[in-house]
Amino acid sequence: MIILVGGQKGGTGKTTIATNLAAIRAAKRDVLLVDTDAQGSATMWAQIREQEAITPRLTCVSARGKGVAAEIGKLATRFDDVVIDSGGQDSVELRQAMLIAQVMLIPARPSQFDLHGLHAIDSVVGLARGINPNLVALVVVNSATTHALSTDAGDMAEAVLTMPNLKVAKTILRDRVSFRRAARDGRSVVEHMPQDARAIAEIRQLYKETFS
């Protein structure tokens, strides 16, 4: 299965979600993590993981340019699953990855700026479906406040319902420091100590929703 985590807005938590899903999946399957972002954050995360000999092991490669779809397509035959981390912009790499992914996760913070970015990516998803009609694009509300009375996440999800090419993931990821600490150490929140039960429950729910 090929999973793409991407979008046109930076700072939404794409790498955090991609690395967490890859690490959890690697406990059961042979996973390839593909970093198509020029910043190379997923690559740095994987390097820390390798240096610290953290298990399960997973392979991470970088891919750039117009040949990304063909390159990933070839590599995918050697792995059970592929997780692609794409940069926060409308790039050649993002559009290429959309042509071969089964599922695209689009992280978005509950803000007006991120909502504007979703309108743009909705159109791009529509174009990609002309070549890859089976692409499922899910908006993941990320870094939502933990305040019980806030309606921001629900308002964001309701707005996405008006976009013809996007669906809203059932999972909402909250703004939890454990996600940042785990990323710093080359781990997923499932592996990080001390464990954050709420963060683990959220990412496992997203994992189940993505791979089911």
mmCIF file of N, CA and C in Angstrom, residues 32-166:
data_model
loop_
_atom_site.group_PDB
_atom_site.id
_atom_site.type_symbol
_atom_site.label_atom_id
_atom_site.label_comp_id
_atom_site.label_asym_id
_atom_site.label_seq_id
_atom_site.Cartn_x
_atom_site.Cartn_y
_atom_site.Cartn_z
ATOM 1 N N LEU A 32 8.897 1.162 3.561
ATOM 2 C CA LEU A 32 9.801 2.147 2.980
ATOM 3 C C LEU A 32 9.249 3.535 3.262
ATOM 4 N N LEU A 33 10.075 4.393 3.855
ATOM 5 C CA LEU A 33 9.725 5.788 4.082
ATOM 6 C C LEU A 33 10.430 6.618 3.012
ATOM 7 N N VAL A 34 9.658 7.369 2.230
ATOM 8 C CA VAL A 34 10.219 8.172 1.147
ATOM 9 C C VAL A 34 10.094 9.645 1.508
ATOM 10 N N ASP A 35 11.222 10.342 1.515
ATOM 11 C CA ASP A 35 11.266 11.766 1.841
ATOM 12 C C ASP A 35 11.400 12.555 0.545
ATOM 13 N N THR A 36 10.334 13.251 0.149
ATOM 14 C CA THR A 36 10.386 14.063 -1.070
ATOM 15 C C THR A 36 10.486 15.553 -0.757
ATOM 16 N N ASP A 37 10.629 15.879 0.525
ATOM 17 C CA ASP A 37 10.706 17.272 0.966
ATOM 18 C C ASP A 37 12.164 17.730 0.959
ATOM 19 N N ALA A 38 12.432 18.874 0.357
ATOM 20 C CA ALA A 38 13.798 19.394 0.289
ATOM 21 C C ALA A 38 14.381 19.661 1.675
ATOM 22 N N GLN A 39 13.548 19.893 2.676
ATOM 23 C CA GLN A 39 14.044 20.119 4.032
ATOM 24 C C GLN A 39 14.643 18.859 4.639
ATOM 25 N N GLY A 40 14.193 17.702 4.197
ATOM 26 C CA GLY A 40 14.780 16.440 4.646
ATOM 27 C C GLY A 40 14.510 16.072 6.088
ATOM 28 N N SER A 41 13.409 16.517 6.659
ATOM 29 C CA SER A 41 13.120 16.234 8.071
ATOM 30 C C SER A 41 12.908 14.748 8.337
ATOM 31 N N ALA A 42 12.216 14.057 7.446
ATOM 32 C CA ALA A 42 12.003 12.624 7.625
ATOM 33 C C ALA A 42 13.323 11.865 7.545
ATOM 34 N N THR A 43 14.199 12.317 6.671
ATOM 35 C CA THR A 43 15.513 11.689 6.544
ATOM 36 C C THR A 43 16.313 11.857 7.834
ATOM 37 N N MET A 44 16.287 13.052 8.412
ATOM 38 C CA MET A 44 16.994 13.293 9.671
ATOM 39 C C MET A 44 16.421 12.431 10.792
ATOM 40 N N TRP A 45 15.105 12.315 10.835
ATOM 41 C CA TRP A 45 14.448 11.461 11.835
ATOM 42 C C TRP A 45 14.921 10.019 11.681
ATOM 43 N N ALA A 46 14.981 9.534 10.449
ATOM 44 C CA ALA A 46 15.406 8.154 10.191
ATOM 45 C C ALA A 46 16.879 7.960 10.542
ATOM 46 N N GLN A 47 17.697 8.967 10.323
ATOM 47 C CA GLN A 47 19.116 8.875 10.656
ATOM 48 C C GLN A 47 19.318 8.775 12.167
ATOM 49 N N ILE A 48 18.564 9.553 12.932
ATOM 50 C CA ILE A 48 18.627 9.445 14.396
ATOM 51 C C ILE A 48 18.223 8.051 14.830
ATOM 52 N N ARG A 49 17.180 7.550 14.215
ATOM 53 C CA ARG A 49 16.691 6.209 14.545
ATOM 54 C C ARG A 49 17.760 5.150 14.259
ATOM 55 N N GLU A 50 18.449 5.309 13.138
ATOM 56 C CA GLU A 50 19.495 4.371 12.757
ATOM 57 C C GLU A 50 20.676 4.467 13.723
ATOM 58 N N GLN A 51 21.075 5.667 14.061
ATOM 59 C CA GLN A 51 22.214 5.865 14.968
ATOM 60 C C GLN A 51 21.945 5.298 16.355
ATOM 61 N N GLU A 52 20.702 5.390 16.790
ATOM 62 C CA GLU A 52 20.337 4.890 18.116
ATOM 63 C C GLU A 52 19.921 3.424 18.097
ATOM 64 N N ALA A 53 19.986 2.807 16.918
ATOM 65 C CA ALA A 53 19.636 1.382 16.746
ATOM 66 C C ALA A 53 18.237 1.078 17.284
ATOM 67 N N ILE A 54 17.305 1.952 16.962
ATOM 68 C CA ILE A 54 15.925 1.776 17.406
ATOM 69 C C ILE A 54 15.235 0.763 16.512
ATOM 70 N N THR A 55 14.532 -0.143 17.116
ATOM 71 C CA THR A 55 13.763 -1.140 16.361
ATOM 72 C C THR A 55 12.277 -0.863 16.554
ATOM 73 N N PRO A 56 11.452 -1.241 15.567
ATOM 74 C CA PRO A 56 11.824 -1.930 14.320
ATOM 75 C C PRO A 56 12.576 -1.026 13.351
ATOM 76 N N ARG A 57 13.435 -1.647 12.559
ATOM 77 C CA ARG A 57 14.191 -0.909 11.559
ATOM 78 C C ARG A 57 13.300 -0.621 10.351
ATOM 79 N N LEU A 58 13.554 0.503 9.704
ATOM 80 C CA LEU A 58 12.857 0.792 8.453
ATOM 81 C C LEU A 58 13.800 1.532 7.518
ATOM 82 N N THR A 59 13.531 1.413 6.236
ATOM 83 C CA THR A 59 14.371 2.032 5.214
ATOM 84 C C THR A 59 13.800 3.393 4.835
ATOM 85 N N CYS A 60 14.694 4.396 4.724
ATOM 86 C CA CYS A 60 14.277 5.735 4.306
ATOM 87 C C CYS A 60 15.141 6.171 3.136
ATOM 88 N N VAL A 61 14.497 6.663 2.079
ATOM 89 C CA VAL A 61 15.218 7.171 0.911
ATOM 90 C C VAL A 61 14.657 8.531 0.538
ATOM 91 N N SER A 62 15.475 9.340 -0.157
ATOM 92 C CA SER A 62 15.026 10.618 -0.680
ATOM 93 C C SER A 62 14.695 10.482 -2.158
ATOM 94 N N ALA A 63 13.707 11.219 -2.619
ATOM 95 C CA ALA A 63 13.322 11.205 -4.030
ATOM 96 C C ALA A 63 12.930 12.609 -4.446
ATOM 97 N N ARG A 64 13.433 13.032 -5.591
ATOM 98 C CA ARG A 64 13.171 14.386 -6.068
ATOM 99 C C ARG A 64 12.914 14.383 -7.577
ATOM 100 N N GLY A 65 12.187 15.381 -8.046
ATOM 101 C CA GLY A 65 12.059 15.612 -9.466
ATOM 102 C C GLY A 65 10.897 14.928 -10.147
ATOM 103 N N LYS A 66 10.895 15.036 -11.470
ATOM 104 C CA LYS A 66 9.778 14.554 -12.277
ATOM 105 C C LYS A 66 9.667 13.035 -12.324
ATOM 106 N N GLY A 67 10.720 12.340 -11.927
ATOM 107 C CA GLY A 67 10.683 10.878 -11.984
ATOM 108 C C GLY A 67 10.254 10.223 -10.696
ATOM 109 N N VAL A 68 9.698 10.995 -9.764
ATOM 110 C CA VAL A 68 9.342 10.462 -8.449
ATOM 111 C C VAL A 68 8.347 9.305 -8.547
ATOM 112 N N ALA A 69 7.309 9.455 -9.357
ATOM 113 C CA ALA A 69 6.293 8.406 -9.461
ATOM 114 C C ALA A 69 6.901 7.101 -9.950
ATOM 115 N N ALA A 70 7.726 7.172 -10.988
ATOM 116 C CA ALA A 70 8.350 5.965 -11.525
ATOM 117 C C ALA A 70 9.325 5.358 -10.522
ATOM 118 N N GLU A 71 10.082 6.215 -9.847
ATOM 119 C CA GLU A 71 11.070 5.729 -8.878
ATOM 120 C C GLU A 71 10.404 5.025 -7.704
ATOM 121 N N ILE A 72 9.368 5.641 -7.164
ATOM 122 C CA ILE A 72 8.655 5.025 -6.044
ATOM 123 C C ILE A 72 7.945 3.756 -6.493
ATOM 124 N N GLY A 73 7.397 3.775 -7.698
ATOM 125 C CA GLY A 73 6.730 2.589 -8.224
ATOM 126 C C GLY A 73 7.657 1.390 -8.278
ATOM 127 N N LYS A 74 8.907 1.611 -8.674
ATOM 128 C CA LYS A 74 9.890 0.523 -8.730
ATOM 129 C C LYS A 74 10.262 0.045 -7.324
ATOM 130 N N LEU A 75 10.493 0.999 -6.428
ATOM 131 C CA LEU A 75 10.876 0.645 -5.062
ATOM 132 C C LEU A 75 9.752 -0.088 -4.335
ATOM 133 N N ALA A 76 8.522 0.267 -4.648
ATOM 134 C CA ALA A 76 7.370 -0.322 -3.957
ATOM 135 C C ALA A 76 7.280 -1.829 -4.147
ATOM 136 N N THR A 77 7.832 -2.330 -5.217
ATOM 137 C CA THR A 77 7.775 -3.774 -5.465
ATOM 138 C C THR A 77 8.641 -4.554 -4.481
ATOM 139 N N ARG A 78 9.545 -3.859 -3.775
ATOM 140 C CA ARG A 78 10.458 -4.514 -2.846
ATOM 141 C C ARG A 78 10.010 -4.395 -1.390
ATOM 142 N N PHE A 79 8.902 -3.691 -1.161
ATOM 143 C CA PHE A 79 8.429 -3.461 0.201
ATOM 144 C C PHE A 79 6.939 -3.777 0.291
ATOM 145 N N ASP A 80 6.499 -4.034 1.524
ATOM 146 C CA ASP A 80 5.071 -4.285 1.734
ATOM 147 C C ASP A 80 4.258 -2.995 1.634
ATOM 148 N N ASP A 81 4.824 -1.926 2.185
ATOM 149 C CA ASP A 81 4.121 -0.641 2.202
ATOM 150 C C ASP A 81 5.114 0.500 2.006
ATOM 151 N N VAL A 82 4.603 1.611 1.471
ATOM 152 C CA VAL A 82 5.406 2.812 1.273
ATOM 153 C C VAL A 82 4.673 3.984 1.908
ATOM 154 N N VAL A 83 5.410 4.772 2.702
ATOM 155 C CA VAL A 83 4.865 6.005 3.274
ATOM 156 C C VAL A 83 5.689 7.159 2.718
ATOM 157 N N ILE A 84 5.026 8.106 2.059
ATOM 158 C CA ILE A 84 5.704 9.233 1.417
ATOM 159 C C ILE A 84 5.457 10.505 2.219
ATOM 160 N N ASP A 85 6.547 11.186 2.567
ATOM 161 C CA ASP A 85 6.453 12.477 3.240
ATOM 162 C C ASP A 85 6.746 13.571 2.224
ATOM 163 N N SER A 86 5.746 14.408 1.942
ATOM 164 C CA SER A 86 5.898 15.456 0.935
ATOM 165 C C SER A 86 5.954 16.826 1.596
ATOM 166 N N GLY A 87 6.630 17.763 0.964
ATOM 167 C CA GLY A 87 6.765 19.108 1.504
ATOM 168 C C GLY A 87 5.479 19.896 1.446
ATOM 169 N N GLY A 88 5.454 21.015 2.168
ATOM 170 C CA GLY A 88 4.255 21.835 2.255
ATOM 171 C C GLY A 88 4.157 22.872 1.160
ATOM 172 N N GLN A 89 4.090 22.409 -0.066
ATOM 173 C CA GLN A 89 3.927 23.320 -1.199
ATOM 174 C C GLN A 89 3.440 22.523 -2.404
ATOM 175 N N ASP A 90 2.947 23.229 -3.409
ATOM 176 C CA ASP A 90 2.508 22.579 -4.642
ATOM 177 C C ASP A 90 3.748 22.294 -5.484
ATOM 178 N N SER A 91 4.305 21.117 -5.313
ATOM 179 C CA SER A 91 5.572 20.768 -5.949
ATOM 180 C C SER A 91 5.393 19.660 -6.979
ATOM 181 N N VAL A 92 6.407 19.497 -7.805
ATOM 182 C CA VAL A 92 6.429 18.384 -8.751
ATOM 183 C C VAL A 92 6.352 17.064 -8.001
ATOM 184 N N GLU A 93 7.083 16.974 -6.895
ATOM 185 C CA GLU A 93 7.110 15.733 -6.123
ATOM 186 C C GLU A 93 5.734 15.388 -5.556
ATOM 187 N N LEU A 94 5.030 16.402 -5.045
ATOM 188 C CA LEU A 94 3.699 16.166 -4.503
ATOM 189 C C LEU A 94 2.760 15.644 -5.579
ATOM 190 N N ARG A 95 2.758 16.301 -6.725
ATOM 191 C CA ARG A 95 1.848 15.885 -7.800
ATOM 192 C C ARG A 95 2.215 14.510 -8.347
ATOM 193 N N GLN A 96 3.496 14.215 -8.412
ATOM 194 C CA GLN A 96 3.931 12.894 -8.859
ATOM 195 C C GLN A 96 3.463 11.810 -7.887
ATOM 196 N N ALA A 97 3.634 12.068 -6.589
ATOM 197 C CA ALA A 97 3.250 11.079 -5.582
ATOM 198 C C ALA A 97 1.747 10.827 -5.585
ATOM 199 N N MET A 98 0.968 11.844 -5.908
ATOM 200 C CA MET A 98 -0.484 11.687 -5.947
ATOM 201 C C MET A 98 -0.934 10.742 -7.056
ATOM 202 N N LEU A 99 -0.076 10.539 -8.037
ATOM 203 C CA LEU A 99 -0.434 9.677 -9.161
ATOM 204 C C LEU A 99 -0.320 8.195 -8.833
ATOM 205 N N ILE A 100 0.394 7.854 -7.738
ATOM 206 C CA ILE A 100 0.613 6.444 -7.419
ATOM 207 C C ILE A 100 0.108 6.045 -6.038
ATOM 208 N N ALA A 101 -0.321 7.012 -5.229
ATOM 209 C CA ALA A 101 -0.778 6.702 -3.872
ATOM 210 C C ALA A 101 -2.208 6.180 -3.875
ATOM 211 N N GLN A 102 -2.478 5.262 -2.950
ATOM 212 C CA GLN A 102 -3.863 4.832 -2.730
ATOM 213 C C GLN A 102 -4.588 5.780 -1.772
ATOM 214 N N VAL A 103 -3.850 6.221 -0.756
ATOM 215 C CA VAL A 103 -4.436 7.106 0.251
ATOM 216 C C VAL A 103 -3.530 8.316 0.415
ATOM 217 N N MET A 104 -4.135 9.500 0.432
ATOM 218 C CA MET A 104 -3.412 10.736 0.712
ATOM 219 C C MET A 104 -3.974 11.355 1.979
ATOM 220 N N LEU A 105 -3.105 11.552 2.970
ATOM 221 C CA LEU A 105 -3.490 12.236 4.194
ATOM 222 C C LEU A 105 -3.034 13.686 4.099
ATOM 223 N N ILE A 106 -3.947 14.600 4.357
ATOM 224 C CA ILE A 106 -3.650 16.027 4.259
ATOM 225 C C ILE A 106 -3.833 16.640 5.642
ATOM 226 N N PRO A 107 -2.756 16.768 6.414
ATOM 227 C CA PRO A 107 -2.890 17.364 7.739
ATOM 228 C C PRO A 107 -3.246 18.843 7.624
ATOM 229 N N ALA A 108 -4.091 19.314 8.526
ATOM 230 C CA ALA A 108 -4.493 20.719 8.527
ATOM 231 C C ALA A 108 -4.792 21.148 9.945
ATOM 232 N N ARG A 109 -4.222 22.259 10.332
ATOM 233 C CA ARG A 109 -4.541 22.823 11.636
ATOM 234 C C ARG A 109 -5.873 23.563 11.538
ATOM 235 N N PRO A 110 -6.637 23.596 12.605
ATOM 236 C CA PRO A 110 -7.943 24.270 12.550
ATOM 237 C C PRO A 110 -7.784 25.784 12.546
ATOM 238 N N SER A 111 -7.438 26.328 11.372
ATOM 239 C CA SER A 111 -7.246 27.767 11.227
ATOM 240 C C SER A 111 -7.712 28.200 9.847
ATOM 241 N N GLN A 112 -7.950 29.476 9.684
ATOM 242 C CA GLN A 112 -8.417 30.003 8.406
ATOM 243 C C GLN A 112 -7.349 29.861 7.331
ATOM 244 N N PHE A 113 -6.078 30.012 7.705
ATOM 245 C CA PHE A 113 -4.995 29.898 6.739
ATOM 246 C C PHE A 113 -4.920 28.479 6.175
ATOM 247 N N ASP A 114 -5.057 27.493 7.036
ATOM 248 C CA ASP A 114 -5.013 26.111 6.580
ATOM 249 C C ASP A 114 -6.243 25.774 5.742
ATOM 250 N N LEU A 115 -7.381 26.334 6.103
ATOM 251 C CA LEU A 115 -8.597 26.100 5.328
ATOM 252 C C LEU A 115 -8.443 26.632 3.913
ATOM 253 N N HIS A 116 -7.811 27.768 3.763
ATOM 254 C CA HIS A 116 -7.551 28.326 2.437
ATOM 255 C C HIS A 116 -6.687 27.373 1.624
ATOM 256 N N GLY A 117 -5.676 26.775 2.268
ATOM 257 C CA GLY A 117 -4.811 25.811 1.580
ATOM 258 C C GLY A 117 -5.558 24.572 1.135
ATOM 259 N N LEU A 118 -6.572 24.180 1.883
ATOM 260 C CA LEU A 118 -7.345 22.994 1.516
ATOM 261 C C LEU A 118 -8.157 23.224 0.252
ATOM 262 N N HIS A 119 -8.653 24.421 0.058
ATOM 263 C CA HIS A 119 -9.384 24.725 -1.180
ATOM 264 C C HIS A 119 -8.464 24.526 -2.386
ATOM 265 N N ALA A 120 -7.206 24.919 -2.244
ATOM 266 C CA ALA A 120 -6.245 24.764 -3.340
ATOM 267 C C ALA A 120 -5.932 23.301 -3.604
ATOM 268 N N ILE A 121 -5.699 22.528 -2.551
ATOM 269 C CA ILE A 121 -5.324 21.118 -2.742
ATOM 270 C C ILE A 121 -6.521 20.311 -3.240
ATOM 271 N N ASP A 122 -7.731 20.744 -2.926
ATOM 272 C CA ASP A 122 -8.929 20.066 -3.428
ATOM 273 C C ASP A 122 -8.920 20.037 -4.954
ATOM 274 N N SER A 123 -8.548 21.144 -5.579
ATOM 275 C CA SER A 123 -8.494 21.209 -7.038
ATOM 276 C C SER A 123 -7.403 20.302 -7.595
ATOM 277 N N VAL A 124 -6.261 20.251 -6.910
ATOM 278 C CA VAL A 124 -5.146 19.419 -7.362
ATOM 279 C C VAL A 124 -5.509 17.933 -7.261
ATOM 280 N N VAL A 125 -6.193 17.563 -6.194
ATOM 281 C CA VAL A 125 -6.648 16.179 -6.050
ATOM 282 C C VAL A 125 -7.589 15.807 -7.190
ATOM 283 N N GLY A 126 -8.454 16.728 -7.558
ATOM 284 C CA GLY A 126 -9.364 16.479 -8.674
ATOM 285 C C GLY A 126 -8.616 16.200 -9.960
ATOM 286 N N LEU A 127 -7.552 16.947 -10.209
ATOM 287 C CA LEU A 127 -6.728 16.722 -11.404
ATOM 288 C C LEU A 127 -6.023 15.373 -11.336
ATOM 289 N N ALA A 128 -5.496 15.043 -10.166
ATOM 290 C CA ALA A 128 -4.776 13.772 -10.005
ATOM 291 C C ALA A 128 -5.693 12.583 -10.239
ATOM 292 N N ARG A 129 -6.953 12.719 -9.864
ATOM 293 C CA ARG A 129 -7.897 11.617 -10.038
ATOM 294 C C ARG A 129 -8.196 11.344 -11.504
ATOM 295 N N GLY A 130 -7.856 12.285 -12.370
ATOM 296 C CA GLY A 130 -7.996 12.020 -13.797
ATOM 297 C C GLY A 130 -7.074 10.905 -14.252
ATOM 298 N N ILE A 131 -5.960 10.725 -13.537
ATOM 299 C CA ILE A 131 -4.997 9.661 -13.846
ATOM 300 C C ILE A 131 -5.073 8.542 -12.819
ATOM 301 N N ASN A 132 -5.313 8.897 -11.569
ATOM 302 C CA ASN A 132 -5.374 7.930 -10.472
ATOM 303 C C ASN A 132 -6.754 8.011 -9.820
ATOM 304 N N PRO A 133 -7.769 7.431 -10.453
ATOM 305 C CA PRO A 133 -9.153 7.602 -9.988
ATOM 306 C C PRO A 133 -9.443 6.992 -8.623
ATOM 307 N N ASN A 134 -8.579 6.086 -8.152
ATOM 308 C CA ASN A 134 -8.826 5.428 -6.872
ATOM 309 C C ASN A 134 -8.203 6.151 -5.684
ATOM 310 N N LEU A 135 -7.600 7.303 -5.919
ATOM 311 C CA LEU A 135 -6.970 8.054 -4.841
ATOM 312 C C LEU A 135 -8.018 8.532 -3.830
ATOM 313 N N VAL A 136 -7.795 8.194 -2.567
ATOM 314 C CA VAL A 136 -8.650 8.650 -1.471
ATOM 315 C C VAL A 136 -7.892 9.734 -0.710
ATOM 316 N N ALA A 137 -8.462 10.929 -0.630
ATOM 317 C CA ALA A 137 -7.801 12.057 0.024
ATOM 318 C C ALA A 137 -8.534 12.405 1.319
ATOM 319 N N LEU A 138 -7.850 12.249 2.442
ATOM 320 C CA LEU A 138 -8.438 12.484 3.755
ATOM 321 C C LEU A 138 -7.770 13.662 4.446
ATOM 322 N N VAL A 139 -8.553 14.612 4.872
ATOM 323 C CA VAL A 139 -8.042 15.728 5.660
ATOM 324 C C VAL A 139 -7.986 15.297 7.123
ATOM 325 N N VAL A 140 -6.794 15.425 7.716
ATOM 326 C CA VAL A 140 -6.613 15.070 9.124
ATOM 327 C C VAL A 140 -6.466 16.357 9.929
ATOM 328 N N VAL A 141 -7.443 16.659 10.755
ATOM 329 C CA VAL A 141 -7.339 17.831 11.620
ATOM 330 C C VAL A 141 -6.246 17.546 12.644
ATOM 331 N N ASN A 142 -5.200 18.364 12.637
ATOM 332 C CA ASN A 142 -4.009 18.115 13.446
ATOM 333 C C ASN A 142 -3.727 19.298 14.376
ATOM 334 N N SER A 143 -3.089 18.996 15.488
ATOM 335 C CA SER A 143 -2.725 20.018 16.480
ATOM 336 C C SER A 143 -3.942 20.805 16.967
ATOM 337 N N ALA A 144 -5.067 20.123 17.069
ATOM 338 C CA ALA A 144 -6.265 20.765 17.602
ATOM 339 C C ALA A 144 -6.086 20.988 19.106
ATOM 340 N N THR A 145 -6.720 22.018 19.615
ATOM 341 C CA THR A 145 -6.612 22.294 21.036
ATOM 342 C C THR A 145 -7.197 21.153 21.862
ATOM 343 N N THR A 146 -6.650 20.974 23.055
ATOM 344 C CA THR A 146 -7.169 19.957 23.974
ATOM 345 C C THR A 146 -8.313 20.500 24.828
ATOM 346 N N HIS A 147 -8.656 21.769 24.627
ATOM 347 C CA HIS A 147 -9.732 22.383 25.396
ATOM 348 C C HIS A 147 -11.064 21.736 25.039
ATOM 349 N N ALA A 148 -11.749 21.237 26.012
ATOM 350 C CA ALA A 148 -12.970 20.451 25.787
ATOM 351 C C ALA A 148 -14.090 21.237 25.138
ATOM 352 N N LEU A 149 -14.145 22.546 25.368
ATOM 353 C CA LEU A 149 -15.253 23.352 24.865
ATOM 354 C C LEU A 149 -14.997 23.959 23.488
ATOM 355 N N SER A 150 -13.814 23.755 22.933
ATOM 356 C CA SER A 150 -13.492 24.347 21.633
ATOM 357 C C SER A 150 -14.248 23.637 20.511
ATOM 358 N N THR A 151 -14.739 24.424 19.566
ATOM 359 C CA THR A 151 -15.445 23.872 18.401
ATOM 360 C C THR A 151 -14.605 23.987 17.121
ATOM 361 N N ASP A 152 -13.344 24.410 17.259
ATOM 362 C CA ASP A 152 -12.510 24.671 16.086
ATOM 363 C C ASP A 152 -12.366 23.450 15.179
ATOM 364 N N ALA A 153 -12.094 22.287 15.774
ATOM 365 C CA ALA A 153 -11.889 21.081 14.972
ATOM 366 C C ALA A 153 -13.168 20.703 14.232
ATOM 367 N N GLY A 154 -14.300 20.788 14.903
ATOM 368 C CA GLY A 154 -15.572 20.471 14.263
ATOM 369 C C GLY A 154 -15.922 21.452 13.161
ATOM 370 N N ASP A 155 -15.622 22.720 13.384
ATOM 371 C CA ASP A 155 -15.883 23.737 12.366
ATOM 372 C C ASP A 155 -15.030 23.478 11.128
ATOM 373 N N MET A 156 -13.789 23.083 11.350
ATOM 374 C CA MET A 156 -12.883 22.788 10.236
ATOM 375 C C MET A 156 -13.413 21.603 9.431
ATOM 376 N N ALA A 157 -13.807 20.559 10.127
ATOM 377 C CA ALA A 157 -14.322 19.371 9.457
ATOM 378 C C ALA A 157 -15.582 19.677 8.655
ATOM 379 N N GLU A 158 -16.430 20.512 9.202
ATOM 380 C CA GLU A 158 -17.666 20.879 8.505
ATOM 381 C C GLU A 158 -17.365 21.649 7.226
ATOM 382 N N ALA A 159 -16.347 22.500 7.259
ATOM 383 C CA ALA A 159 -15.980 23.281 6.081
ATOM 384 C C ALA A 159 -15.456 22.383 4.962
ATOM 385 N N VAL A 160 -14.740 21.324 5.345
ATOM 386 C CA VAL A 160 -14.173 20.409 4.344
ATOM 387 C C VAL A 160 -15.274 19.660 3.598
ATOM 388 N N LEU A 161 -16.400 19.478 4.229
ATOM 389 C CA LEU A 161 -17.510 18.754 3.602
ATOM 390 C C LEU A 161 -17.993 19.431 2.323
ATOM 391 N N THR A 162 -17.678 20.699 2.147
ATOM 392 C CA THR A 162 -18.099 21.419 0.947
ATOM 393 C C THR A 162 -17.122 21.218 -0.221
ATOM 394 N N MET A 163 -16.008 20.529 0.033
ATOM 395 C CA MET A 163 -14.985 20.342 -0.994
ATOM 396 C C MET A 163 -15.192 18.987 -1.669
ATOM 397 N N PRO A 164 -15.409 18.964 -2.966
ATOM 398 C CA PRO A 164 -15.852 17.739 -3.645
ATOM 399 C C PRO A 164 -14.837 16.595 -3.678
ATOM 400 N N ASN A 165 -13.558 16.890 -3.587
ATOM 401 C CA ASN A 165 -12.548 15.839 -3.744
ATOM 402 C C ASN A 165 -11.912 15.391 -2.433
ATOM 403 N N LEU A 166 -12.351 15.974 -1.328
ATOM 404 C CA LEU A 166 -11.744 15.666 -0.029
ATOM 405 C C LEU A 166 -12.776 15.077 0.927
#
